[in-house]
Short mmCIF file of C-alpha atoms in Angstrom, two decimals:
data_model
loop_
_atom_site.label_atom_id
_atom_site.label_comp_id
_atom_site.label_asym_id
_atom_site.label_seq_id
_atom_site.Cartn_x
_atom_site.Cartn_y
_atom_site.Cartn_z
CA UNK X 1 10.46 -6.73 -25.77
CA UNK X 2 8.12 -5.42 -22.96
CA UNK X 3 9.89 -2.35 -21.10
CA UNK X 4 11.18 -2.56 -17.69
CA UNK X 5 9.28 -0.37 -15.46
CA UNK X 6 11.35 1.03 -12.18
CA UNK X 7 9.15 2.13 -8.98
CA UNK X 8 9.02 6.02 -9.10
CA UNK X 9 8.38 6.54 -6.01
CA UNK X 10 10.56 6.65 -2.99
CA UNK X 11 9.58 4.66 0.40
CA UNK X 12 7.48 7.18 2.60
CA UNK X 13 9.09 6.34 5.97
CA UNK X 14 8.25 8.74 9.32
CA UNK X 15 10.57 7.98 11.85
CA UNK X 16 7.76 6.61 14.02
CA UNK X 17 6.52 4.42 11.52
CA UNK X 18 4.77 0.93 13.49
CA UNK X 19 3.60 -0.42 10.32
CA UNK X 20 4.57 -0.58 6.45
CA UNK X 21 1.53 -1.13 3.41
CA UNK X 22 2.48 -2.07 0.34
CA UNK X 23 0.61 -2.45 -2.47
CA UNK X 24 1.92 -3.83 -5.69
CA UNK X 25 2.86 -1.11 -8.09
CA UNK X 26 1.55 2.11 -9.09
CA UNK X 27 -0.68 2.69 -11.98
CA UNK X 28 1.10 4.37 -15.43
CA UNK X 29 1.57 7.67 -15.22
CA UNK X 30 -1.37 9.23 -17.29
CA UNK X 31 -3.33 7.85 -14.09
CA UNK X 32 -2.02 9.77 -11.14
CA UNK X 33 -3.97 12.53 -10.05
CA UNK X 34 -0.69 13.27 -7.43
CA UNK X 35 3.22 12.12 -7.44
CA UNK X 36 2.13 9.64 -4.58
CA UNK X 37 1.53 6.22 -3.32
CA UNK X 38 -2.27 5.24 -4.57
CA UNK X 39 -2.37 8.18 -7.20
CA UNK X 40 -5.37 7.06 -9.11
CA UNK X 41 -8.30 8.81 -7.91
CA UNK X 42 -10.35 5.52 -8.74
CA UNK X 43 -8.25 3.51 -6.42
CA UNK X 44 -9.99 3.99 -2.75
CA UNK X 45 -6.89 3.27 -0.19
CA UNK X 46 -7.10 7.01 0.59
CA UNK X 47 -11.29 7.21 1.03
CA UNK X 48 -10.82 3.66 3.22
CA UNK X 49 -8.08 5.88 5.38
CA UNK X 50 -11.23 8.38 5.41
CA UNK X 51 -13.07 6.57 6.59
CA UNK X 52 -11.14 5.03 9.27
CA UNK X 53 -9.76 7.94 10.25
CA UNK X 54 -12.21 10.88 9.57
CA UNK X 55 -15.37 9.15 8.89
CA UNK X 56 -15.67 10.67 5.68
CA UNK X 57 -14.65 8.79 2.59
CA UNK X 58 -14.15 12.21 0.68
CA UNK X 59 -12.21 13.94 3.66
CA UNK X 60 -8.43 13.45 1.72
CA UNK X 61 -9.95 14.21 -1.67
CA UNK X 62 -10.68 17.59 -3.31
CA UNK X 63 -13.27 17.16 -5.40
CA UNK X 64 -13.01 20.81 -7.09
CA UNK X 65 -9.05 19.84 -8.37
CA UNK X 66 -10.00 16.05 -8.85
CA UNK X 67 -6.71 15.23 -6.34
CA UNK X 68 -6.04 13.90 -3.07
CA UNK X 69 -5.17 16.21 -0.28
CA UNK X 70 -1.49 15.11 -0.06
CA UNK X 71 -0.18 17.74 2.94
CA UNK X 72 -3.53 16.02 4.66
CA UNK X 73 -2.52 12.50 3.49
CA UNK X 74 1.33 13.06 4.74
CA UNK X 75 0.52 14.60 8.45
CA UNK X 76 -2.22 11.26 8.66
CA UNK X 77 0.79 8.85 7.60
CA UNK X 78 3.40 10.91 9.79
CA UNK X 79 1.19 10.93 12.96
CA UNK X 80 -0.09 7.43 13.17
CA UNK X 81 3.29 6.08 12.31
CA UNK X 82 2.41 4.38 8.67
CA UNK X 83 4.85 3.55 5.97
CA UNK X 84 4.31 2.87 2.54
CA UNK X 85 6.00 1.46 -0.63
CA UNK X 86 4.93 -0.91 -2.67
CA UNK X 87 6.60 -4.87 -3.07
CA UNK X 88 7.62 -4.53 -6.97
CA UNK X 89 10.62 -1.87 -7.60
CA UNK X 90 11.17 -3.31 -11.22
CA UNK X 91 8.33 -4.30 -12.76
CA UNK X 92 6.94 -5.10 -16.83
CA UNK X 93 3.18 -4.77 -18.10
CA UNK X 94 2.12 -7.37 -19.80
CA UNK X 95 -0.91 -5.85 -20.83
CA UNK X 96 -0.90 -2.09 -21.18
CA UNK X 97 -2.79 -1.48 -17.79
CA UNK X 98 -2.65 -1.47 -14.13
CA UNK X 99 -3.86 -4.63 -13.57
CA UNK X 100 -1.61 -7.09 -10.95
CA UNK X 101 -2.81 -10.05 -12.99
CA UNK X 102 -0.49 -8.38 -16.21
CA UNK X 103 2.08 -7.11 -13.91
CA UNK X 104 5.61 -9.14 -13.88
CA UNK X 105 7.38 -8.63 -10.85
CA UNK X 106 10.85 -8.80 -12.08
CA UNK X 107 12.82 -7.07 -8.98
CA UNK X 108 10.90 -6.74 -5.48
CA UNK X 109 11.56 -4.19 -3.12
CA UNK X 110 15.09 -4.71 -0.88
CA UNK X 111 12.51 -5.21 2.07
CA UNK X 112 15.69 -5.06 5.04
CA UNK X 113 17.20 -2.26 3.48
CA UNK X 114 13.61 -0.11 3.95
CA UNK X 115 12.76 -1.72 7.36
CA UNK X 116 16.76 -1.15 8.54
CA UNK X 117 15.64 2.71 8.36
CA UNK X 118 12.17 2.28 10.76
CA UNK X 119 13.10 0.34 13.49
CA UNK X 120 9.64 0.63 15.18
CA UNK X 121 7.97 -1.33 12.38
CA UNK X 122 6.60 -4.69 13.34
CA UNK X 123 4.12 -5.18 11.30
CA UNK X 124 3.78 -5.43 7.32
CA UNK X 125 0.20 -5.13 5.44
CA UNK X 126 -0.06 -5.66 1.41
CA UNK X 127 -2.99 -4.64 -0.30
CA UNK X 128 -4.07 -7.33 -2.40
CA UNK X 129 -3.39 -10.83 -3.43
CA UNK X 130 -0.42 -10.24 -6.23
CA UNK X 131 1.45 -7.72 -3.10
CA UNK X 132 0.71 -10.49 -0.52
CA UNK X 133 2.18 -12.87 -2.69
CA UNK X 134 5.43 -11.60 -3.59
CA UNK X 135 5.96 -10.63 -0.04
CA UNK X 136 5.63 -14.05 0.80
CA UNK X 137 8.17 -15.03 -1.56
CA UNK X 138 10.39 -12.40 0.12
CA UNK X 139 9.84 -13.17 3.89
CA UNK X 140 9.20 -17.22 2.96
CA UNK X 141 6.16 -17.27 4.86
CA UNK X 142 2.74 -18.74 3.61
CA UNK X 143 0.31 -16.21 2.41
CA UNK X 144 -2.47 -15.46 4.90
CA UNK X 145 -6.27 -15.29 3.88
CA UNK X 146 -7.74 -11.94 3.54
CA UNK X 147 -8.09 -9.74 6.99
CA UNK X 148 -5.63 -12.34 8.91
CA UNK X 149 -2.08 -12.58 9.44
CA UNK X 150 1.56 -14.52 9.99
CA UNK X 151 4.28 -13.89 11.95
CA UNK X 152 8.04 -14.49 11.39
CA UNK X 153 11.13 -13.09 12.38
CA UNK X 154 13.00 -11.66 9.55
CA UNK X 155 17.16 -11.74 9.25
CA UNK X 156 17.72 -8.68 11.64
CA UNK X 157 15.97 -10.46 14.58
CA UNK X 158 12.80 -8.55 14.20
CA UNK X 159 9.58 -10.26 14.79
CA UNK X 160 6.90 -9.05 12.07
CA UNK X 161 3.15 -9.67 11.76
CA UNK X 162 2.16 -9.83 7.84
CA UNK X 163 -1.19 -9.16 6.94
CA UNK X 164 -2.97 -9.29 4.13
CA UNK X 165 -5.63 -6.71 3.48
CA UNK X 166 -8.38 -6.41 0.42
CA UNK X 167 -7.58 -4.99 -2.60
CA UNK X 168 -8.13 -0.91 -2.12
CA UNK X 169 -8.39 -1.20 -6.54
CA UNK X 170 -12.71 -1.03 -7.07
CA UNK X 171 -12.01 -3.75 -9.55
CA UNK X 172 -11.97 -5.31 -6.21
CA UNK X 173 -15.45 -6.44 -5.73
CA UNK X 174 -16.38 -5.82 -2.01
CA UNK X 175 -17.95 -2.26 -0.66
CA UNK X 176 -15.70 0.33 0.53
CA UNK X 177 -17.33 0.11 3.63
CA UNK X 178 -16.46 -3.60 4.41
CA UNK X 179 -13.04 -2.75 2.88
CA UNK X 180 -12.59 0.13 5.74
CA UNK X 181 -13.84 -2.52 8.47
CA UNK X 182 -10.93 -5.08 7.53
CA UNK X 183 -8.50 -2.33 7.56
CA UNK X 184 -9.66 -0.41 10.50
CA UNK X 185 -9.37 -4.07 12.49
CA UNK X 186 -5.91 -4.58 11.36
CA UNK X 187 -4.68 -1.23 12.54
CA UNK X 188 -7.35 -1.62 15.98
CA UNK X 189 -4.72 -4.88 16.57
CA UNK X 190 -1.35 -3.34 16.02
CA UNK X 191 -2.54 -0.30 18.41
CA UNK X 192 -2.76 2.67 16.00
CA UNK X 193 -6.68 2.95 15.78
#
């Protein structure tokens, strides 16, 4: 019997927050280079936010301890108002990896419970097609094509845009730069770049 895998990470919710990313569900352990969202130094959500934000892919990562900056990372998130947590809390690897295509979502996030604690949020961004999917499945809306969006209003009366955004994993095959561009147009929309 595969083991059953529980998210060990809480939400990362500033009281300002406009919009929450999710991705799917960190890497195993032996992969995080900090006890954070997007640990794996290999996965570039933190260089695209470098980008975007810095214009310097490297500017959250310190290349002499091999770890993102994560006082850096946390006064980014807390200042532009972003949220993150990923859709699966309960999760089994099929495979032994971090791959989404072996990953069994098995219990996903309680999505009103988080968004009941950042009432500015309106908008919801997953990074990748297996994230995208399962919050489809949560919000019952259709999942959009890469760099576009849906709207719906969700059970608390809140309207929500849901986008979904390119895979930050480099399995990914598109260049970080043209990664940065889709996610620096998302967050150009919603009014926090």
């Amino acid at each position: 019997m595969i083991p059953l895998e529980y998210h060990p990470f809480e939400p990362y919710l500033p009281d300002n927050a406009k919009i929450l990313i999710m991705g799917t569900f960190p890497p195993k352990q032996e992969r995080w280079s900090m006890d954070f969202y997007y640990p794996n130094r290999i996965n570039d959500f933190w260089r695209i936010m470098g980008i975007i934000f810095y214009g310097d892919k490297d500017y959250l990562y310190d290349s002499n301890t091999r770890t993102f900056r994560l006082p850096l990372i946390k006064e980014l998130l807390n200042d532009k108002g972003i949220a993150l947590n990923d859709t699966g809390h309960a999760v089994r690897r099929l495979k032994d990896n971090a791959s989404d295509k072996y990953l069994e979502i098995v219990k996903p996030i309680p999505l009103m419970d988080i968004l009941e604690k950042i009432p500015d949020c309106h908008t919801l961004a997953t990074t990748g097609e297996k994230a995208g999917e399962t919050l489809a499945e949560i919000t019952g809306t259709t999942l959009p094509k890469i760099g576009e969006s849906v709207t719906t209003t969700l059970s608390d009366r809140r309207q929500v845009s849901i986008y979904r955004m390119p895979s930050t994993s480099r399995a990914y095959p598109l260049a970080i730069e043209k990664k940065a561009a889709y996610y620096a147009e998302m967050l150009h929309q919603i009014g926090i770049f």
